[in-house]
Coordinates of C-alpha atoms in Angstrom, one line a residue:
M1171 CA 180.1 4.4 180.1
Y1172 CA 182.8 4.4 182.9
N1173 CA 184.8 1.6 184.4
T1174 CA 183.8 0.0 187.7
V1175 CA 186.1 -1.2 190.5
S1176 CA 185.6 -4.6 192.0
W1177 CA 186.9 -5.8 195.4
S1178 CA 188.7 -8.7 193.8
N1179 CA 190.8 -6.3 191.6
I1180 CA 191.6 -4.1 194.6
L1181 CA 192.7 -7.1 196.7
L1182 CA 194.7 -8.6 193.9
K1183 CA 196.6 -5.3 193.4
V1184 CA 197.3 -4.9 197.2
A1185 CA 198.4 -8.5 197.4
S1186 CA 200.7 -8.1 194.4
F1187 CA 202.2 -5.0 195.9
F1188 CA 203.1 -6.7 199.2
V1189 CA 204.4 -9.8 197.5
V1190 CA 206.8 -7.6 195.5
L1191 CA 207.9 -5.9 198.8
S1192 CA 208.4 -9.2 200.4
I1193 CA 210.7 -10.4 197.6
V1194 CA 212.7 -7.2 197.9
G1195 CA 212.9 -7.6 201.7
L1196 CA 214.2 -11.1 201.3
I1197 CA 216.9 -9.9 198.9
L1198 CA 217.9 -7.1 201.2
D1199 CA 217.5 -9.3 204.3
A1200 CA 215.0 -6.7 205.8
V1201 CA 211.5 -8.0 205.1
F1202 CA 209.8 -6.3 208.0
M1203 CA 211.4 -3.0 207.3
V1204 CA 210.5 -3.0 203.6
L1205 CA 206.9 -4.1 204.3
F1206 CA 206.6 -1.3 207.0
F1207 CA 207.8 1.4 204.7
G1208 CA 205.7 0.0 201.9
A1209 CA 202.6 0.1 204.1
I1210 CA 203.5 3.8 205.1
F1211 CA 203.9 4.6 201.4
L1212 CA 200.5 3.1 200.5
L1213 CA 198.8 4.9 203.4
L1214 CA 200.3 8.3 202.4
R1215 CA 199.4 7.8 198.8
T1216 CA 195.8 7.0 199.8
Y1217 CA 195.6 10.1 202.0
W1218 CA 197.1 12.2 199.2
Q1219 CA 194.5 11.0 196.8
L1220 CA 191.7 11.7 199.4
R1221 CA 193.2 15.2 199.8
K1222 CA 193.0 15.7 196.1
L1223 CA 189.4 14.3 196.0
E1224 CA 188.4 16.7 198.8
K1225 CA 189.9 19.7 197.1
W1226 CA 188.2 18.8 193.8
L1227 CA 184.8 18.3 195.3
Y1228 CA 184.6 21.2 197.7
R1229 CA 187.2 23.8 196.6
S1230 CA 187.8 23.5 192.9
K1231 CA 185.5 25.3 190.4
K1232 CA 186.4 22.9 187.6
M1233 CA 184.2 20.0 186.8
T1234 CA 187.0 18.0 185.2
P1235 CA 188.5 15.5 187.7
P1236 CA 192.2 15.4 188.6
T1237 CA 194.4 12.9 186.7
A1238 CA 195.2 9.6 188.5
Q1239 CA 196.1 6.1 187.5
G1240 CA 194.6 2.8 188.5
T1241 CA 191.8 2.5 191.1
W1242 CA 191.8 6.2 191.9
G1243 CA 191.4 7.0 188.3
Y1244 CA 188.3 4.8 188.2
V1245 CA 187.0 6.6 191.4
Y1246 CA 187.4 10.1 189.9
D1247 CA 185.8 9.0 186.6
G1248 CA 182.8 7.5 188.5
I1249 CA 182.2 10.7 190.5
Y1250 CA 182.6 12.8 187.3
H1251 CA 180.0 10.8 185.5
L1252 CA 177.6 11.0 188.5
Q1253 CA 178.1 14.8 188.7
R1254 CA 177.3 15.1 185.0
R1255 CA 174.2 13.0 185.4
H1256 CA 173.2 15.1 188.4
R1257 CA 173.7 18.3 186.5
R1258 CA 171.6 17.1 183.6
K1259 CA 168.8 16.2 186.0
Q1260 CA 169.1 19.6 187.6
K1261 CA 168.8 21.3 184.2
E1262 CA 165.8 19.2 183.4
L1263 CA 164.2 20.1 186.7
S1264 CA 164.9 23.8 186.2
R1265 CA 163.3 23.6 182.8
M1266 CA 160.3 21.9 184.2
V1267 CA 160.0 24.5 187.0
K1268 CA 160.4 27.3 184.5
R1269 CA 157.6 25.9 182.3
F1270 CA 155.4 25.4 185.3
R1271 CA 155.9 29.1 186.4
E1272 CA 155.4 30.3 182.8
G1273 CA 152.2 28.3 182.6
S1274 CA 151.0 29.7 186.0
E1275 CA 151.8 33.3 184.9
A1276 CA 149.7 32.8 181.9
L1277 CA 146.6 31.7 183.9
P1278 CA 143.9 34.2 184.3
D1279 CA 143.7 33.3 188.1
A1280 CA 145.8 34.2 191.1
T1281 CA 148.0 31.1 191.8
V1282 CA 150.0 30.3 195.0
V1283 CA 152.1 27.2 195.6
L1284 CA 152.1 26.0 199.2
D1285 CA 153.8 23.3 201.1
N1286 CA 151.9 20.9 203.3
E1287 CA 152.3 23.3 206.3
G1288 CA 150.6 26.1 204.3
S1289 CA 153.8 28.1 203.7
I1290 CA 154.2 30.0 200.4
T1291 CA 156.6 28.4 198.0
W1292 CA 155.8 30.5 194.9
C1293 CA 153.1 32.8 193.6
N1294 CA 152.3 34.3 190.2
K1295 CA 152.1 37.9 189.3
L1296 CA 148.3 38.0 189.5
A1297 CA 148.5 36.7 193.1
R1298 CA 150.8 39.6 194.0
I1299 CA 148.4 42.1 192.4
E1300 CA 145.1 40.7 193.6
L1301 CA 146.0 39.1 196.9
G1302 CA 148.7 41.6 198.0
L1303 CA 151.4 38.9 198.3
R1304 CA 155.1 40.0 198.0
W1305 CA 157.6 37.9 196.2
P1306 CA 160.1 36.8 197.4
Q1307 CA 159.6 38.6 200.7
D1308 CA 156.6 36.4 201.6
S1309 CA 158.4 33.1 200.7
G1310 CA 158.1 30.8 203.6
R1311 CA 155.2 32.7 205.3
R1312 CA 151.9 30.9 206.1
I1313 CA 149.1 31.8 203.8
D1314 CA 146.6 32.1 206.6
N1315 CA 148.7 34.8 208.2
L1316 CA 148.4 36.9 205.0
I1317 CA 144.7 36.1 204.0
R1318 CA 143.1 36.6 207.4
H1319 CA 139.4 36.4 206.5
P1320 CA 137.7 34.0 209.0
K1321 CA 135.8 32.2 206.3
F1322 CA 139.1 31.5 204.4
I1323 CA 141.0 30.4 207.5
A1324 CA 138.2 28.0 208.4
F1325 CA 138.2 26.6 204.8
F1326 CA 142.0 26.3 204.8
H1327 CA 142.2 24.4 208.2
S1328 CA 139.2 22.1 207.3
N1329 CA 141.3 19.9 205.0
N1330 CA 138.1 19.4 203.0
Y1331 CA 138.7 21.1 199.6
N1332 CA 136.0 19.5 197.5
Q1333 CA 134.0 22.7 197.4
P1334 CA 135.4 26.2 196.9
V1335 CA 134.8 29.1 199.2
E1336 CA 133.8 32.7 198.2
V1337 CA 135.6 35.4 200.2
A1338 CA 136.2 39.1 199.6
S1339 CA 139.6 40.2 198.3
P1340 CA 142.1 41.1 201.0
L1341 CA 142.9 44.3 199.1
N1342 CA 139.6 45.2 197.8
I1343 CA 136.3 44.3 199.6
Q1344 CA 134.3 45.1 196.5
K1345 CA 135.9 42.1 194.7
I1346 CA 134.7 38.6 195.5
F1347 CA 137.1 35.7 194.9
E1348 CA 136.4 32.0 194.6
Y1349 CA 139.2 30.1 196.4
R1350 CA 140.1 26.6 195.5
I1351 CA 142.8 24.4 197.1
V1352 CA 144.1 21.5 195.0
P1353 CA 146.6 19.0 196.7
Y1354 CA 149.3 17.7 194.3
G1355 CA 152.4 15.7 194.7
E1356 CA 153.1 14.5 198.2
E1357 CA 153.8 17.7 200.1
H1358 CA 152.2 20.6 198.1
L1359 CA 149.0 22.5 197.7
L1360 CA 147.9 24.7 194.9
L1361 CA 145.8 27.7 195.9
I1362 CA 143.8 29.2 193.0
A1363 CA 141.8 32.5 193.5
R1364 CA 139.4 33.4 190.7
D1365 CA 137.6 36.8 190.5
I1366 CA 133.8 36.1 190.4
T1367 CA 132.7 39.6 191.2
G1368 CA 130.9 40.0 187.9
V1369 CA 129.0 36.8 188.3
T1370 CA 127.8 37.6 191.9
Q1371 CA 126.9 41.2 191.0
L1372 CA 125.2 40.5 187.7
E1373 CA 121.6 40.3 189.0
Q1374 CA 122.1 43.2 191.3
M1375 CA 123.4 45.3 188.4
R1376 CA 120.3 44.5 186.4
R1377 CA 118.0 45.6 189.2
D1378 CA 120.0 48.8 189.8
F1379 CA 120.1 49.7 186.1
V1380 CA 116.2 49.4 185.8
A1381 CA 115.7 51.3 189.1
N1382 CA 118.1 54.1 188.2
V1383 CA 116.8 54.6 184.7
S1384 CA 113.2 54.7 185.8
H1385 CA 114.0 57.2 188.5
E1386 CA 116.3 59.6 186.6
L1387 CA 114.4 59.6 183.3
R1388 CA 111.1 60.5 185.0
T1389 CA 112.0 64.2 185.3
P1390 CA 113.1 64.9 181.7
L1391 CA 110.2 62.9 180.3
T1392 CA 107.8 64.8 182.5
V1393 CA 109.1 68.1 181.1
I1394 CA 108.9 66.9 177.5
N1395 CA 105.5 65.4 178.0
G1396 CA 104.3 68.6 179.8
Y1397 CA 105.2 70.8 176.9
L1398 CA 103.6 68.4 174.4
E1399 CA 100.3 68.5 176.4
M1400 CA 100.4 72.3 176.4
L1401 CA 100.5 72.5 172.6
P1402 CA 97.2 74.0 171.4
D1403 CA 94.8 71.8 169.4
N1404 CA 94.4 74.5 166.6
G1405 CA 98.0 74.4 165.7
E1406 CA 98.5 78.1 166.5
I1407 CA 101.6 78.1 168.6
P1408 CA 103.0 81.4 170.0
K1409 CA 106.5 82.1 168.8
E1410 CA 107.9 82.7 172.3
F1411 CA 106.3 79.5 173.7
L1412 CA 107.6 77.5 170.7
S1413 CA 111.1 78.8 171.1
R1414 CA 111.1 78.0 174.8
A1415 CA 109.6 74.6 174.4
V1416 CA 111.9 73.5 171.7
S1417 CA 114.9 74.7 173.7
E1418 CA 113.8 73.0 176.9
M1419 CA 112.8 69.7 175.2
G1420 CA 116.2 69.7 173.4
S1421 CA 118.0 70.2 176.7
Q1422 CA 116.1 67.5 178.4
S1423 CA 116.5 65.0 175.5
K1424 CA 120.3 65.7 175.6
R1425 CA 120.3 65.1 179.3
M1426 CA 118.5 61.7 178.8
R1427 CA 121.0 60.7 176.1
T1428 CA 123.9 61.5 178.3
L1429 CA 122.3 59.7 181.2
I1430 CA 121.7 56.6 179.2
E1431 CA 125.2 56.7 177.7
E1432 CA 126.9 56.9 181.1
L1433 CA 124.6 54.2 182.6
L1434 CA 125.8 51.9 179.7
V1435 CA 129.4 52.8 180.4
L1436 CA 129.0 52.1 184.1
S1437 CA 127.2 48.8 183.4
R1438 CA 129.9 47.8 181.0
I1439 CA 132.7 48.6 183.5
E1440 CA 130.9 46.7 186.3
A1441 CA 130.5 43.7 184.0
N1442 CA 134.1 43.6 182.6
A1443 CA 136.4 42.6 185.5
E1444 CA 138.5 40.1 183.6
G1445 CA 141.8 40.7 181.9
V1446 CA 142.3 44.1 183.4
F1447 CA 146.1 43.7 183.8
D1448 CA 146.8 42.0 180.5
K1449 CA 147.8 45.1 178.5
I1450 CA 150.1 48.1 179.1
V1451 CA 148.3 51.5 179.0
D1452 CA 150.3 54.4 177.6
V1453 CA 148.9 56.9 180.2
P1454 CA 150.9 60.0 179.0
K1455 CA 149.5 59.5 175.5
V1456 CA 146.0 59.1 176.9
L1457 CA 146.4 62.3 179.0
E1458 CA 147.7 64.1 176.0
T1459 CA 144.4 63.4 174.1
I1460 CA 142.3 64.4 177.2
E1461 CA 144.3 67.6 177.4
S1462 CA 143.3 68.6 173.9
E1463 CA 139.6 67.8 174.8
A1464 CA 140.0 69.8 178.0
K1465 CA 141.2 72.9 176.2
A1466 CA 138.2 72.7 173.9
L1467 CA 135.9 72.4 176.9
N1468 CA 137.7 75.2 178.7
K1469 CA 137.2 77.9 176.0
E1470 CA 134.3 79.5 177.8
K1471 CA 135.6 79.5 181.3
Q1472 CA 139.3 80.2 180.5
H1473 CA 140.7 78.3 183.5
K1474 CA 144.5 78.0 183.8
I1475 CA 145.0 74.3 183.4
T1476 CA 148.5 72.8 184.1
F1477 CA 149.4 69.2 183.2
D1478 CA 152.4 67.7 185.1
I1479 CA 153.0 64.3 183.5
D1480 CA 155.7 61.7 183.8
S1481 CA 156.2 61.0 180.1
E1482 CA 157.5 57.5 180.8
L1483 CA 155.0 56.3 183.5
R1484 CA 152.9 53.5 182.1
V1485 CA 150.9 50.9 183.9
Y1486 CA 149.1 47.6 183.3
G1487 CA 145.3 48.0 183.1
S1488 CA 142.3 48.8 180.9
E1489 CA 143.0 51.8 178.6
S1490 CA 139.3 52.6 178.1
E1491 CA 138.4 52.5 181.8
L1492 CA 141.4 54.6 182.9
R1493 CA 140.6 57.1 180.2
S1494 CA 137.1 57.3 181.5
A1495 CA 138.4 57.9 185.1
F1496 CA 140.9 60.5 184.0
S1497 CA 138.5 62.5 181.8
N1498 CA 135.7 62.4 184.5
L1499 CA 137.9 63.9 187.1
I1500 CA 139.4 66.5 184.8
F1501 CA 136.1 67.6 183.2
N1502 CA 134.4 67.8 186.6
A1503 CA 137.1 70.2 187.8
I1504 CA 136.5 72.4 184.7
H1505 CA 132.7 72.3 185.0
Y1506 CA 132.5 72.9 188.8
T1507 CA 135.3 75.5 189.2
K1508 CA 134.2 79.1 188.9
A1509 CA 135.9 81.2 186.1
P1510 CA 138.7 82.0 186.0
G1511 CA 140.2 79.2 188.1
K1512 CA 143.4 77.1 188.4
I1513 CA 143.5 73.4 187.8
V1514 CA 146.6 71.2 188.1
V1515 CA 146.6 67.7 186.7
S1516 CA 149.4 65.4 187.9
W1517 CA 150.6 61.9 187.0
K1518 CA 153.9 60.8 188.6
I1519 CA 155.6 58.4 190.9
E1520 CA 155.0 59.1 194.6
N1521 CA 156.0 56.7 197.4
C1522 CA 156.8 54.0 194.8
Q1523 CA 153.2 54.2 193.4
A1524 CA 151.7 55.7 190.3
K1525 CA 149.6 58.7 191.5
F1526 CA 147.1 60.7 189.6
S1527 CA 145.5 63.9 191.0
V1528 CA 143.4 66.8 190.0
I1529 CA 143.6 69.9 192.2
D1530 CA 141.4 73.0 191.7
N1531 CA 140.7 76.2 193.6
G1532 CA 137.0 76.0 193.2
E1533 CA 134.3 76.4 195.8
G1534 CA 135.1 73.2 197.7
I1535 CA 132.8 70.6 199.1
P1536 CA 131.4 70.4 202.6
S1537 CA 132.8 67.5 204.5
L1538 CA 129.4 65.9 205.2
H1539 CA 129.1 65.2 201.4
L1540 CA 132.5 63.7 200.8
S1541 CA 131.8 60.1 201.8
R1542 CA 128.7 60.0 199.4
L1543 CA 130.2 61.6 196.3
T1544 CA 130.8 58.3 194.5
E1545 CA 127.2 57.1 195.0
R1546 CA 125.2 56.9 191.9
F1547 CA 123.1 60.1 191.2
Y1548 CA 124.3 61.7 194.4
R1549 CA 124.6 65.5 194.0
V1550 CA 125.8 68.1 196.4
D1551 CA 123.9 70.8 194.5
K1552 CA 121.1 69.4 192.2
A1553 CA 120.4 72.8 190.7
R1554 CA 124.1 73.3 189.7
S1555 CA 124.4 69.7 188.4
I1556 CA 121.4 70.3 186.1
K1557 CA 122.8 73.6 184.9
T1558 CA 126.2 72.0 184.1
G1559 CA 124.6 68.9 182.5
G1560 CA 125.9 66.6 185.2
S1561 CA 124.3 63.1 185.4
G1562 CA 125.5 62.2 188.8
L1563 CA 127.3 59.1 187.4
G1564 CA 130.8 60.4 186.8
L1565 CA 132.4 59.7 190.2
A1566 CA 130.5 56.4 190.3
I1567 CA 132.2 55.4 187.1
V1568 CA 135.6 56.5 188.6
K1569 CA 135.0 54.4 191.7
H1570 CA 134.3 51.2 189.7
V1571 CA 137.3 51.8 187.4
L1572 CA 139.6 52.1 190.4
A1573 CA 138.0 49.1 192.0
H1574 CA 139.0 47.1 189.0
H1575 CA 142.6 48.4 189.4
N1576 CA 142.8 47.7 193.2
S1577 CA 142.7 51.4 194.1
K1578 CA 140.2 53.9 195.4
L1579 CA 139.4 57.5 195.1
D1580 CA 140.7 59.9 197.7
I1581 CA 138.9 63.2 198.0
Q1582 CA 140.2 66.2 200.0
S1583 CA 138.3 69.4 199.9
K1584 CA 137.9 72.7 201.9
V1585 CA 135.0 75.1 201.3
N1586 CA 136.2 78.3 199.5
V1587 CA 139.7 76.8 199.1
G1588 CA 139.4 74.0 196.6
S1589 CA 139.5 70.3 196.2
E1590 CA 141.9 67.5 195.3
F1591 CA 140.7 64.2 193.7
S1592 CA 143.4 61.6 193.5
F1593 CA 144.2 57.9 193.5
E1594 CA 147.3 55.7 193.5
L1595 CA 148.0 52.5 191.6
S1596 CA 150.2 49.8 193.2
D1597 CA 153.8 49.4 192.2
E1598 CA 153.0 45.9 191.0
I1599 CA 151.1 47.2 188.0
I1600 CA 153.7 49.9 187.0
A1601 CA 155.0 48.8 183.6
S1602 CA 157.6 51.6 183.2
A1603 CA 158.7 54.9 184.6
K1604 CA 161.6 57.3 184.7
P1605 CA 164.5 55.6 186.7
D1606 CA 165.3 58.8 188.6
A1607 CA 161.6 59.0 189.7
L1608 CA 161.8 55.6 191.2
M1609 CA 165.1 56.3 192.9
E1610 CA 163.8 59.6 194.4
T1611 CA 160.9 57.8 196.1
N1612 CA 163.2 55.1 197.7

């Protein structure tokens, strides 16, 4: 508790001061002169204290007030206590803001804080990843200038936020977001974007799964059924026919099993869009395991396979999904490159992004096929795909994995020269990398 200053005390002190001066003036027979210099002294002392106050408030880095007696001491003490109270409130407010931001970061949804004009005040990490916002570069920018979908803009300007709106992601048109706007406080809006891709695509996935299975399993089942019908009724089976039938039926049953397994993998990836960026993936360790598997697969063809890996480059994502994407691209290069070939696998920082690429010197792919390679069961050469055991789902799996990680597959190929399959992951999901690699790209 600090002392207060009343007007009566101030007037009493001033009056006492001038009474004393008057008595001194009467003794010296110079009342006017003494009162004049006394008033000048009081005025200078007041300005001196004001100067000290100004210096303490605006120039001094110390919180402790200057020493002073009387009224000015009370003034300094009052300001000092007000400052302490203000700083305590600032700390409390900072802690509240910190807790709010920590809570928003923990949310499984992209969250953006807006003012009443629609300008960005703050956004969490998921908003930076999923909506492409930059923090703090986008601070103060209007949200409708960054998410420019007409449906979202109409929703934002309608001022009717009772029902959410479903709009494609600004970074990935394959993802569907449900946008909600919640007014809070007097001047703020809370924008929440939730990924509902899995919900909207669930029924379509079921239909596609049934249609694809029925179509792709027809051929191997027809082959197996054909051999079974050709078996003689008397049980006397020629040795050559039996050997060929068993071999062919075994090959077709293996093809069906591979097909079903990859369809299940693809369905699982399509259905699992939540929590993709919750964990750190040790990509160098994953690629080390795939390298061992690639060497075993490469024993027959004896390709020269080179792995150029940044040993510290890790990202946020789904380890199982990224492993599937890496292995599909690497194993495809081994299967479809004529022996002996050269294959280079690379994982490094390029243009501030994490880039993975597989380059081979195989036959190459005609340009008319490139845009359709990631379609389910699309094959450039059906005969070669059956010979190598390809299901036609590998690149479709890669496509959906990359869609979950806000990326897409880039395919560059020239006939009789070779192919490059690559993709880049945003700098926002890079968890760690070599410092010099990041510096070189800047």
